[in-house]
mmCIF file with all atom_site columns, C-alpha atoms in Angstrom:
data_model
loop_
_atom_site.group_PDB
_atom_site.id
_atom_site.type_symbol
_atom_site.label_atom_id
_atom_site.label_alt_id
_atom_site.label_comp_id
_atom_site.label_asym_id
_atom_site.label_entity_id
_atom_site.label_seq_id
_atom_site.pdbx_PDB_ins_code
_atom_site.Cartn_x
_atom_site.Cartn_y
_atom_site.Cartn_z
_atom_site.occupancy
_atom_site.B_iso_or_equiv
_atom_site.pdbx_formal_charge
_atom_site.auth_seq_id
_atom_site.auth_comp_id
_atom_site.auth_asym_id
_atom_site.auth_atom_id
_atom_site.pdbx_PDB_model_num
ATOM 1   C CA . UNK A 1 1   ? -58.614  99.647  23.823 1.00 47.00 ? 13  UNK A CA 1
ATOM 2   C CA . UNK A 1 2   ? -61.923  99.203  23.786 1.00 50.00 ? 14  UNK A CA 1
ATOM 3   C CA . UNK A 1 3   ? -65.096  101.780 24.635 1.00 50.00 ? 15  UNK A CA 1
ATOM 4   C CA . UNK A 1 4   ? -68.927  101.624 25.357 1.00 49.00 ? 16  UNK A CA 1
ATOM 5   C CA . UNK A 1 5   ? -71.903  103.842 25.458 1.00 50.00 ? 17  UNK A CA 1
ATOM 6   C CA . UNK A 1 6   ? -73.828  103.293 28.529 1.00 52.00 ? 18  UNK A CA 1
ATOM 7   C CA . UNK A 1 7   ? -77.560  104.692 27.734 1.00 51.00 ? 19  UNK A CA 1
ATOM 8   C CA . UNK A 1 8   ? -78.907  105.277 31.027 1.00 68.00 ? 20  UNK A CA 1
ATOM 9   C CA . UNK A 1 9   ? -82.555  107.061 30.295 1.00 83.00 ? 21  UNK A CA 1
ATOM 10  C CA . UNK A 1 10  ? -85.177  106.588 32.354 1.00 91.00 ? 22  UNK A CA 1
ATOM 11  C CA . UNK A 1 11  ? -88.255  103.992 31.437 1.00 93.00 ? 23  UNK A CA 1
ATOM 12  C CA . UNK A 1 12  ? -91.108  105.386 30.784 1.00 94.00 ? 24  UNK A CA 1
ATOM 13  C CA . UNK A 1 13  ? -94.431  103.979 31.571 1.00 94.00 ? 25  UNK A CA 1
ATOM 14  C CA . UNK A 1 14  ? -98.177  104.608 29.562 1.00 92.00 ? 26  UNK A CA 1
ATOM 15  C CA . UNK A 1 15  ? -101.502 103.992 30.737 1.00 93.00 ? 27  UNK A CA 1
ATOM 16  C CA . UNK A 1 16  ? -101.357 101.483 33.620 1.00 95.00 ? 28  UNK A CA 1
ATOM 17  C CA . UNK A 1 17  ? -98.301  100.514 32.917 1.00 97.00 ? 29  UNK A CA 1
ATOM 18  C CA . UNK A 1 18  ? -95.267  101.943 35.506 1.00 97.00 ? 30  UNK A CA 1
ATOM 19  C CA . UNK A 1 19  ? -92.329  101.000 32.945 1.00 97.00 ? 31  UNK A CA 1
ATOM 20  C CA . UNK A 1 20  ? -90.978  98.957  35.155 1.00 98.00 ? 32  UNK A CA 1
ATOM 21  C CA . UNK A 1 21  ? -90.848  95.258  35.097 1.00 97.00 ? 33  UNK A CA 1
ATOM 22  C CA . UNK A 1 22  ? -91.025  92.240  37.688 1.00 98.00 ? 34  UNK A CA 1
ATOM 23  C CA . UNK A 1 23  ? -87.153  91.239  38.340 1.00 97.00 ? 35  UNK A CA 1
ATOM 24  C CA . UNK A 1 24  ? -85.097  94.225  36.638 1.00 96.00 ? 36  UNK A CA 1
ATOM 25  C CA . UNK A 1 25  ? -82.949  96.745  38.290 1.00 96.00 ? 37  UNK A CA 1
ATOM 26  C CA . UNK A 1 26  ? -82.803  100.118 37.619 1.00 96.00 ? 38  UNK A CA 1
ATOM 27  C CA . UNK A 1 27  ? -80.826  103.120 39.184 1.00 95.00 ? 39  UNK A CA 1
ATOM 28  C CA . UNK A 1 28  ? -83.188  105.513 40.592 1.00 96.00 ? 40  UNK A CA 1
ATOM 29  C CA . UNK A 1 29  ? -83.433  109.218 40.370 1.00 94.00 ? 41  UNK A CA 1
ATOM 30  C CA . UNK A 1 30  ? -84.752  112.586 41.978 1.00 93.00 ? 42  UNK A CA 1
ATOM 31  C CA . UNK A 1 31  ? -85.875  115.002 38.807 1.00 90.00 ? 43  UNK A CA 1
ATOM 32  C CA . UNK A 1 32  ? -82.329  116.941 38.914 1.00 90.00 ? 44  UNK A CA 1
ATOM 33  C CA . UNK A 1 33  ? -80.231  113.771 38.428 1.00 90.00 ? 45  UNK A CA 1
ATOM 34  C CA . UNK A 1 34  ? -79.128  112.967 42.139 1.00 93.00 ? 46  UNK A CA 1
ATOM 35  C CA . UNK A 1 35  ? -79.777  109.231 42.357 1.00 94.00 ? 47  UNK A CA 1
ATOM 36  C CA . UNK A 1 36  ? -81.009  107.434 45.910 1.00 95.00 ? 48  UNK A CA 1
ATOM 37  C CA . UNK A 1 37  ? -77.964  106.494 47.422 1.00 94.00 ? 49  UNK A CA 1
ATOM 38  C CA . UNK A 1 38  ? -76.935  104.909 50.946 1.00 93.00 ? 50  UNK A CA 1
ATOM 39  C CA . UNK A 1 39  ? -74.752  106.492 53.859 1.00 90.00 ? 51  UNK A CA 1
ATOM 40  C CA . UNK A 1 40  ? -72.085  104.676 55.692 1.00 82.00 ? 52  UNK A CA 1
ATOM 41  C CA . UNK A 1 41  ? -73.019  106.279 59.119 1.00 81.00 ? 53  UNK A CA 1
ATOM 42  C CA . UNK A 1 42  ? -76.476  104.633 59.690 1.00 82.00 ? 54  UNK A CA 1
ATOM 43  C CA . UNK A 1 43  ? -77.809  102.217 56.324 1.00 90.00 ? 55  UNK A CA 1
ATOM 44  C CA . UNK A 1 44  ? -80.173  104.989 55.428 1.00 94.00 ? 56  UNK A CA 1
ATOM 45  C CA . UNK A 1 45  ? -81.306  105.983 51.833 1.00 95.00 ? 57  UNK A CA 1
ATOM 46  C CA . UNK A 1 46  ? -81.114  109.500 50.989 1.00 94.00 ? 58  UNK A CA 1
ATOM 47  C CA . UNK A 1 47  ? -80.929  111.760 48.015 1.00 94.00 ? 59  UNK A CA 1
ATOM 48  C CA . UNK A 1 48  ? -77.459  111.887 45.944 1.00 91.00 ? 60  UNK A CA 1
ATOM 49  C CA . UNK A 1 49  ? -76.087  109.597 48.923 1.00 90.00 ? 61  UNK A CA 1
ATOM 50  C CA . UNK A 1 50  ? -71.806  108.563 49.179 1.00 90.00 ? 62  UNK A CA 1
ATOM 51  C CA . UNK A 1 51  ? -72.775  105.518 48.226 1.00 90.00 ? 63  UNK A CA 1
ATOM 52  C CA . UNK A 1 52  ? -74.723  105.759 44.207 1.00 89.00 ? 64  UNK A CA 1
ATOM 53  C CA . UNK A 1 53  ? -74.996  103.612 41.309 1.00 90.00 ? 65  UNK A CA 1
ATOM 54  C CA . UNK A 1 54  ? -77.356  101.468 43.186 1.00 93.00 ? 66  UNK A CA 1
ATOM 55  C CA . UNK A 1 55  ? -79.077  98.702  41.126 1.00 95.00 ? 67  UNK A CA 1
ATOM 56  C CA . UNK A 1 56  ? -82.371  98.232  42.778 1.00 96.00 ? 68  UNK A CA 1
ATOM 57  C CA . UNK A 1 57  ? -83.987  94.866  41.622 1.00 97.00 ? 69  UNK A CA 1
ATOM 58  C CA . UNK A 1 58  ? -88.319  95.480  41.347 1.00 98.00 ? 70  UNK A CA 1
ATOM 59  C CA . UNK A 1 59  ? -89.805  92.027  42.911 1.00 98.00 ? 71  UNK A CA 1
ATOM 60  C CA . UNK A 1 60  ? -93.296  90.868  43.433 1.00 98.00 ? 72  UNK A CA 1
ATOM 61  C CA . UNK A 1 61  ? -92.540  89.698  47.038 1.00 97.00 ? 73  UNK A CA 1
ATOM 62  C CA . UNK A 1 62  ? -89.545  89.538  49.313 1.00 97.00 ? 74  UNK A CA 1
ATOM 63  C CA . UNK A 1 63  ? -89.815  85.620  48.293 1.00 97.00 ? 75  UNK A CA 1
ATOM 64  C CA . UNK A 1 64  ? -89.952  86.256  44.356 1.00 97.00 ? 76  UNK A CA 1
ATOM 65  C CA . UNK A 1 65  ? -87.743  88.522  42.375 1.00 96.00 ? 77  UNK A CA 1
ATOM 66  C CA . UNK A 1 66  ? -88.110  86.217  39.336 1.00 96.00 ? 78  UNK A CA 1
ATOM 67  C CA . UNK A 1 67  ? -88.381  87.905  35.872 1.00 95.00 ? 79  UNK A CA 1
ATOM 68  C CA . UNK A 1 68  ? -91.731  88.932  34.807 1.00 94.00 ? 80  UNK A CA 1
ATOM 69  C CA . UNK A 1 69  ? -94.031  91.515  32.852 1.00 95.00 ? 81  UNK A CA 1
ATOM 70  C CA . UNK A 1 70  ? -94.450  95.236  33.417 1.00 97.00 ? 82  UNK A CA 1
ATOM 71  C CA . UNK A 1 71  ? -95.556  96.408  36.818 1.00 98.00 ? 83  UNK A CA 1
ATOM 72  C CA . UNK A 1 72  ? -99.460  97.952  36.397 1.00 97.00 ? 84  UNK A CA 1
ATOM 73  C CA . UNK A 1 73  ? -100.721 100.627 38.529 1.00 95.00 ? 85  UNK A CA 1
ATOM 74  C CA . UNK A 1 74  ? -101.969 99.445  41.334 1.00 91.00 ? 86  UNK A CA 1
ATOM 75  C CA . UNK A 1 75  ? -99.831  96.364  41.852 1.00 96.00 ? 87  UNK A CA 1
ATOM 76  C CA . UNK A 1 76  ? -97.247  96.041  44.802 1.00 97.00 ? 88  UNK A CA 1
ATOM 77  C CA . UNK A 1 77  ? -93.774  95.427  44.791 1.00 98.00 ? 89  UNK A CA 1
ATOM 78  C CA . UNK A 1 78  ? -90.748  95.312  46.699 1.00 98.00 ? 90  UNK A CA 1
ATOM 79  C CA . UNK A 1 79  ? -87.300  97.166  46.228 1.00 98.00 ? 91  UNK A CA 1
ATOM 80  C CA . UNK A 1 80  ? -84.335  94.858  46.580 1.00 97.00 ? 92  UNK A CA 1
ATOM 81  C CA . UNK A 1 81  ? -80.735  96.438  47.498 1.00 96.00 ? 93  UNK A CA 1
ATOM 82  C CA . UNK A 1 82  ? -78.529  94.933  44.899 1.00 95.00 ? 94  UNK A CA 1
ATOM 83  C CA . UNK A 1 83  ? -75.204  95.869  46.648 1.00 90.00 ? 95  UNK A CA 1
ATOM 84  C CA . UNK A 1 84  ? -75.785  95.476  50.040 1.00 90.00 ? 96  UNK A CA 1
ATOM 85  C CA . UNK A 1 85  ? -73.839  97.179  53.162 1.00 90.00 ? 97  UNK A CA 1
ATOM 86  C CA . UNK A 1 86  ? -70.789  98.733  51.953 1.00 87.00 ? 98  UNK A CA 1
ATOM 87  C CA . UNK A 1 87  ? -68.713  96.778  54.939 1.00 89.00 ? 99  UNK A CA 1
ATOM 88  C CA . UNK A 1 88  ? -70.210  93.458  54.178 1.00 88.00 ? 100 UNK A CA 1
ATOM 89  C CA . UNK A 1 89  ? -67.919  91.131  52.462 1.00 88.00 ? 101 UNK A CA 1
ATOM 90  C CA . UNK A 1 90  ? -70.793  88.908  51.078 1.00 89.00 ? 102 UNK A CA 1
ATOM 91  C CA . UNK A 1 91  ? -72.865  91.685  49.448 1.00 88.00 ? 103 UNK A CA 1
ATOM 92  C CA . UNK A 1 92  ? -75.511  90.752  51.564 1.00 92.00 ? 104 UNK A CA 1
ATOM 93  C CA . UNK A 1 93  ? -78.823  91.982  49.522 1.00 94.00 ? 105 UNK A CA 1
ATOM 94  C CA . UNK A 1 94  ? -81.370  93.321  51.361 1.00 95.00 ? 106 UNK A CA 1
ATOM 95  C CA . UNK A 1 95  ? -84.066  95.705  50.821 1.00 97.00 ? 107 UNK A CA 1
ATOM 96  C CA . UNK A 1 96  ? -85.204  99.219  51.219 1.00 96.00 ? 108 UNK A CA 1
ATOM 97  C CA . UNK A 1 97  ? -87.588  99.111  54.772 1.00 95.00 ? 109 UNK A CA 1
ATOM 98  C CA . UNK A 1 98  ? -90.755  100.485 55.441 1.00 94.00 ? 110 UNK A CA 1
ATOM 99  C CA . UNK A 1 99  ? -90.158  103.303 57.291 1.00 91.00 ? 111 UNK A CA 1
ATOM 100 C CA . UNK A 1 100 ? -92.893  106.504 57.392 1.00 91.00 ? 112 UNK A CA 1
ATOM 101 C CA . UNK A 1 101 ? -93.931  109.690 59.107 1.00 90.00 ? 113 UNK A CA 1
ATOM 102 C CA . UNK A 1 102 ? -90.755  111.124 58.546 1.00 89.00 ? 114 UNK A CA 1
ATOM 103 C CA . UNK A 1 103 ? -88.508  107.640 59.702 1.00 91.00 ? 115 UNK A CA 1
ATOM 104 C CA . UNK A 1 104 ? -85.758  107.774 57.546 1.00 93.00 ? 116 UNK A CA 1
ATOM 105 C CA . UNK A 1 105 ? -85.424  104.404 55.348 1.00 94.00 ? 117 UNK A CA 1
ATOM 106 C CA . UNK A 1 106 ? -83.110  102.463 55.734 1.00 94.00 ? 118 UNK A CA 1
ATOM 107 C CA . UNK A 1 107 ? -81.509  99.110  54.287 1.00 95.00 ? 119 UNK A CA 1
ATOM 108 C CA . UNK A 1 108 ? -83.049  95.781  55.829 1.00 95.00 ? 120 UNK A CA 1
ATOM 109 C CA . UNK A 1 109 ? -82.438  92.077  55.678 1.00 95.00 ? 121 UNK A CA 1
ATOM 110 C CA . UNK A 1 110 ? -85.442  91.350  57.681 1.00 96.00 ? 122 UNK A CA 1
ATOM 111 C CA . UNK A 1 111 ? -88.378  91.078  55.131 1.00 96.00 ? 123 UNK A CA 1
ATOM 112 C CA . UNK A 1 112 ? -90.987  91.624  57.231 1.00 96.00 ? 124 UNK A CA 1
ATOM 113 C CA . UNK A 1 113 ? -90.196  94.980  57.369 1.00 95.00 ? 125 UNK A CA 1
ATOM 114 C CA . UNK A 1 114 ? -89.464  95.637  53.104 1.00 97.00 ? 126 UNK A CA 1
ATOM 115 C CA . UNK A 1 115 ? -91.246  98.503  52.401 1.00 96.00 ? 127 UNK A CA 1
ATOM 116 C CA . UNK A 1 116 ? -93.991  97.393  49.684 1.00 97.00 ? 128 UNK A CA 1
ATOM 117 C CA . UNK A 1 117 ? -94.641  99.999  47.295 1.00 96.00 ? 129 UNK A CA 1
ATOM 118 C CA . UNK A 1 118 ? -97.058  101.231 44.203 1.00 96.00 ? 130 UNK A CA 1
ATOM 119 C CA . UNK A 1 119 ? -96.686  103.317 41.803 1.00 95.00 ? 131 UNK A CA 1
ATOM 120 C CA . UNK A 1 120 ? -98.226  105.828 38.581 1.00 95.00 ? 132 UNK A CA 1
ATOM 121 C CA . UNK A 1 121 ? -96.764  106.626 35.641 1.00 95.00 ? 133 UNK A CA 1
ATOM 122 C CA . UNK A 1 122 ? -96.013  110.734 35.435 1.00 94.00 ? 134 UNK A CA 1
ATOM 123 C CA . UNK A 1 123 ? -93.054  113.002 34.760 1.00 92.00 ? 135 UNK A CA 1
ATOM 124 C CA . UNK A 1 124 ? -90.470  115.125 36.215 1.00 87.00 ? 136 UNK A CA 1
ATOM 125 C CA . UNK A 1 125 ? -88.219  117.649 35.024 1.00 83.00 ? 137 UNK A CA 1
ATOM 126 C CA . UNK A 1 126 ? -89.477  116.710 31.315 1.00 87.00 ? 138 UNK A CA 1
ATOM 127 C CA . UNK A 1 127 ? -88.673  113.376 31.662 1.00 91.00 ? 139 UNK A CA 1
ATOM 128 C CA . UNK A 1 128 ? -90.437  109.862 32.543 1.00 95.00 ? 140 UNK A CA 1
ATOM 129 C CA . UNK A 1 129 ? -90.818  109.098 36.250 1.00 95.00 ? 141 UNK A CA 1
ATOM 130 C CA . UNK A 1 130 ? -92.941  107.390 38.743 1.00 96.00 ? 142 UNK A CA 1
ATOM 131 C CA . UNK A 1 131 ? -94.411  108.696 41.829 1.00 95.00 ? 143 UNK A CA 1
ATOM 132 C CA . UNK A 1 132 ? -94.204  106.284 44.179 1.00 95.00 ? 144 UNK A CA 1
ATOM 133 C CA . UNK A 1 133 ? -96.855  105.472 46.830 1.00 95.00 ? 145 UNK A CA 1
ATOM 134 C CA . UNK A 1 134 ? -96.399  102.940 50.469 1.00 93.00 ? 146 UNK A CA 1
ATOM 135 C CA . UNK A 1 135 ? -98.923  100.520 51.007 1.00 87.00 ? 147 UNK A CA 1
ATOM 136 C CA . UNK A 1 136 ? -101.071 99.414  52.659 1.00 81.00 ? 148 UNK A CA 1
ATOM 137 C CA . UNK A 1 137 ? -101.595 103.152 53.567 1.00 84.00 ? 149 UNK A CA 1
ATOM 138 C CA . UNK A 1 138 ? -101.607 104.595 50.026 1.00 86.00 ? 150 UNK A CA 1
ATOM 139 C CA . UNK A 1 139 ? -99.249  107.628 51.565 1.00 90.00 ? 151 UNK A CA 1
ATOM 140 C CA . UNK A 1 140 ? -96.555  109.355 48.906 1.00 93.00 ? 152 UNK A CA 1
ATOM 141 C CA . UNK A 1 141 ? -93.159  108.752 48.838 1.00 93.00 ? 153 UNK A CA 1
ATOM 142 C CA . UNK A 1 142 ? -91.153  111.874 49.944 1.00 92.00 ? 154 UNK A CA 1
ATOM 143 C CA . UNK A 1 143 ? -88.389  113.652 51.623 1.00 93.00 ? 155 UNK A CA 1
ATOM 144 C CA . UNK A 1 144 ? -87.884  113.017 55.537 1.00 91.00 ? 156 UNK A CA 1
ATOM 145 C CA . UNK A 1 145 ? -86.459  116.069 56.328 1.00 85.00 ? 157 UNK A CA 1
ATOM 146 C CA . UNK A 1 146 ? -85.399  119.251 55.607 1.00 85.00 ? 158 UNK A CA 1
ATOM 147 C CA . UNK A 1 147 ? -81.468  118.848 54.578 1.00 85.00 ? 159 UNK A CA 1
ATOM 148 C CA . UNK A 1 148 ? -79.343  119.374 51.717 1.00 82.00 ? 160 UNK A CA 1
ATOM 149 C CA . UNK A 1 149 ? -78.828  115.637 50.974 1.00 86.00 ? 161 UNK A CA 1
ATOM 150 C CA . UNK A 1 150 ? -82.524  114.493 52.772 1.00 91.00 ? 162 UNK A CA 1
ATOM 151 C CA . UNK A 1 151 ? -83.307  110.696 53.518 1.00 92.00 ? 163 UNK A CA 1
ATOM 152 C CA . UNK A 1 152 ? -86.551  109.530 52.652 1.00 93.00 ? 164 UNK A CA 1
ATOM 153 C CA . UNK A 1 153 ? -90.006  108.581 53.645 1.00 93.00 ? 165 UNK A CA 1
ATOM 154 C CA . UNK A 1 154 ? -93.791  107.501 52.897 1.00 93.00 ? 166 UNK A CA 1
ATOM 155 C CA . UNK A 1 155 ? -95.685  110.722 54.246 1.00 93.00 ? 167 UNK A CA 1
ATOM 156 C CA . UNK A 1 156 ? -99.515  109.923 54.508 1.00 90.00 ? 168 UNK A CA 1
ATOM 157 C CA . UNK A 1 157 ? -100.181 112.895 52.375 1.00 89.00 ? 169 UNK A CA 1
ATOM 158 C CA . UNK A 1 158 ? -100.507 110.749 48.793 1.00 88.00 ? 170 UNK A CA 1
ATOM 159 C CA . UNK A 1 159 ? -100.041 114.221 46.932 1.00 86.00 ? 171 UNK A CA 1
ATOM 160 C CA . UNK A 1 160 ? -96.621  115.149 48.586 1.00 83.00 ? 172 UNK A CA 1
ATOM 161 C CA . UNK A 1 161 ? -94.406  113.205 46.963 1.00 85.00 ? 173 UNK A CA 1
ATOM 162 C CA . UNK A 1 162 ? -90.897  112.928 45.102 1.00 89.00 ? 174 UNK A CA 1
ATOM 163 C CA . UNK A 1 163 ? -91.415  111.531 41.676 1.00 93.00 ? 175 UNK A CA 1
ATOM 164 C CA . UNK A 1 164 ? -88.686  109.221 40.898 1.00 95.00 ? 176 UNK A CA 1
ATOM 165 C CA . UNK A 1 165 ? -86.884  108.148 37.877 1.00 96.00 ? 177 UNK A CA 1
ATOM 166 C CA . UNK A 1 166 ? -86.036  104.653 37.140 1.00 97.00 ? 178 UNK A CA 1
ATOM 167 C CA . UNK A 1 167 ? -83.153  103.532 34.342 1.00 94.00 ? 179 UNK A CA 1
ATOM 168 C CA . UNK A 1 168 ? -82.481  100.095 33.783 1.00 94.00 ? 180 UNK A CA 1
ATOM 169 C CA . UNK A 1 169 ? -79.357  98.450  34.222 1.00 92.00 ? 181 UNK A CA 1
ATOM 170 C CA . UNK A 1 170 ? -78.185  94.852  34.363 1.00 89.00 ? 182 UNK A CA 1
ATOM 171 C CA . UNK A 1 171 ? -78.218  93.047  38.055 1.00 87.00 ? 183 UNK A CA 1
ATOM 172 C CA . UNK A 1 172 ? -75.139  92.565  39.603 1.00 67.00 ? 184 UNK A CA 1
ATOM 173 C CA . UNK A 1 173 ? -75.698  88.557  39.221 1.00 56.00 ? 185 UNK A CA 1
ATOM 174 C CA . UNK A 1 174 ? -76.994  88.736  35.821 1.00 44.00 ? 186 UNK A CA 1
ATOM 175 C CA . UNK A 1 175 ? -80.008  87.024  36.252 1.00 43.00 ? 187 UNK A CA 1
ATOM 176 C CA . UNK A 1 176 ? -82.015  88.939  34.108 1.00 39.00 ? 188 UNK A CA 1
ATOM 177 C CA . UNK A 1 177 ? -81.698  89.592  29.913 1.00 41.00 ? 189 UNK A CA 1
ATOM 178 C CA . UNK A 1 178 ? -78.722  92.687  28.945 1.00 43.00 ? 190 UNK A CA 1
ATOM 179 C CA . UNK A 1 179 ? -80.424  95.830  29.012 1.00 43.00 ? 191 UNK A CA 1
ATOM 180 C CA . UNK A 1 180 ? -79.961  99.216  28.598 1.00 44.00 ? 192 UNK A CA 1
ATOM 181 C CA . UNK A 1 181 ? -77.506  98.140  25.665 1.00 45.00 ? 193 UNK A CA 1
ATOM 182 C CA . UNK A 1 182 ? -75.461  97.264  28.374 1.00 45.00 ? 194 UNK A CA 1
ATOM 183 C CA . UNK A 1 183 ? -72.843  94.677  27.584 1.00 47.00 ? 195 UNK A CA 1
ATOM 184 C CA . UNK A 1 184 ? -70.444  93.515  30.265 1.00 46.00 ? 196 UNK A CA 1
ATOM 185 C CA . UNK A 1 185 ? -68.292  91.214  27.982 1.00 49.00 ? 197 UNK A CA 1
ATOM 186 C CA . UNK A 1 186 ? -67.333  94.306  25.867 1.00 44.00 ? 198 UNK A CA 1
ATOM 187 C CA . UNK A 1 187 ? -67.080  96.771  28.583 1.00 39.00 ? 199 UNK A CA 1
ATOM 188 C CA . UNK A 1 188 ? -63.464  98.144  29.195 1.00 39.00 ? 200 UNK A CA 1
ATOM 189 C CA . UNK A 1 189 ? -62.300  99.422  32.853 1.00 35.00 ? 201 UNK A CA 1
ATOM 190 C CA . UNK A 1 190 ? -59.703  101.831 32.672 1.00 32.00 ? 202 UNK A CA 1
ATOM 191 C CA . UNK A 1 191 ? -57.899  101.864 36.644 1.00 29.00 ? 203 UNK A CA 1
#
C-alpha cells in the first residue's frame, strides 16, 4: 500500500507579481477554507459549493491557456472550468462567465461571455491570497447575495471584495509540469 502527502498551500504572490502563472490550475479558496464550488441546480459558482475540488486553469485568453510566466498586476486573464458540468459525459471545459451587479456566475462554454479578470497580491486570514478585480470595469470580486453558501459576483465597488486563495494542483489533462509535489503515478486510491 502505498501513501502521499498532498501539500495544498496557497501561492503567494510579491510585488507585481499575483503568484499565479499563465496555464496552471489551482483550487480556489474563501479565507476560512470553503473552496468555489459549482451547484447542480443552475451551473452557478458559489462558496463551499456540492460540487469542490475544482481545478481552475489561469489563461491569457479564451484562445490560449498555454503555459507561461507569472501573472503581473494589472494583466488579464481568464478562468477555465477544468471539470466541466457534472452531467456532461465529455467533461466539457468551459469557463467561469462574466456576470456582475449581483448576477450570480455561472459556468459558460460561450467565450464571449468568460469573465476576464485582474488581480493584487494581499492576504486573508494570515495567509496568501488575491483579490480579484472584473475588467474592463475594474469592479471587486464579491459575494452576490446574502446566503449561507452565496454565489458570486464583480460588484463595481473595487474595495468590496472577497480575497481569494489560489493552491496549485496538476490539470486534469496534464498539460502542465507536476506541481504541488503532486505525483499521480505514485498516488494510491483507496475505494
Amino acid at each position: 500500500m502505498t501513501s502521499c502527502t498532498c501539500v495544498n498551500n496557497p501561492v503567494c504572490g510579491k510585488g507585481n507579481e499575483l503568484g499565479i502563472k499563465y496555464g496552471h490550475c489551482y483550487i480556489i479558496s474563501f479565507s476560512d477554507g470553503q473552496q468555489l464550488g459549482s451547484v447542480r441546480e443552475n451551473a452557478q459558482y458559489q462558496k463551499g459549493g456540492f460540487f469542490t475540488d475544482i481545478p481552475f486553469k489561469v489563461c491569457a485568453s479564451t484562445s490560449n491557456c498555454a503555459p507561461g510566466g507569472f501573472v503581473q498586476r494589472g494583466q488579464t486573464f481568464n478562468l477555465q472550468d477544468q471539470h466541466g458540468l457534472y452531467n456532461d459525459p465529455k467533461s466539457t471545459k468551459g469557463w467561469i462567465d462574466d456576470s456582475s451587479n449581483g448576477g450570480h456566475m455561472g459556468f459558460t462554454t460561450d467565450a464571449s461571455h468568460a469573465g476576464k479578470f485582474s488581480g493584487s497580491p494581499t492576504c486573508t486570514g494570515g495567509e496568501c491570497a488575491i483579490q480579484i478585480y472584473g475588467q474592463p470595469s475594474g469592479g471587486a470580486l464579491g459575494f452576490a447575495c446574502p446566503a449561507a453558501q452565496p454565489g458570486i459576483t464583480i460588484w463595481g465597488n473595487p474595495k468590496s471584495t472577497q480575497k481569494l486563495r489560489f493552491s496549485e494542483v496538476t490539470c486534469d489533462d496534464y498539460e502542465v509540469p507536476l506541481t504541488s509535489n503532486i505525483d499521480p503515478a505514485n498516488m494510491a486510491y483507496y475505494y
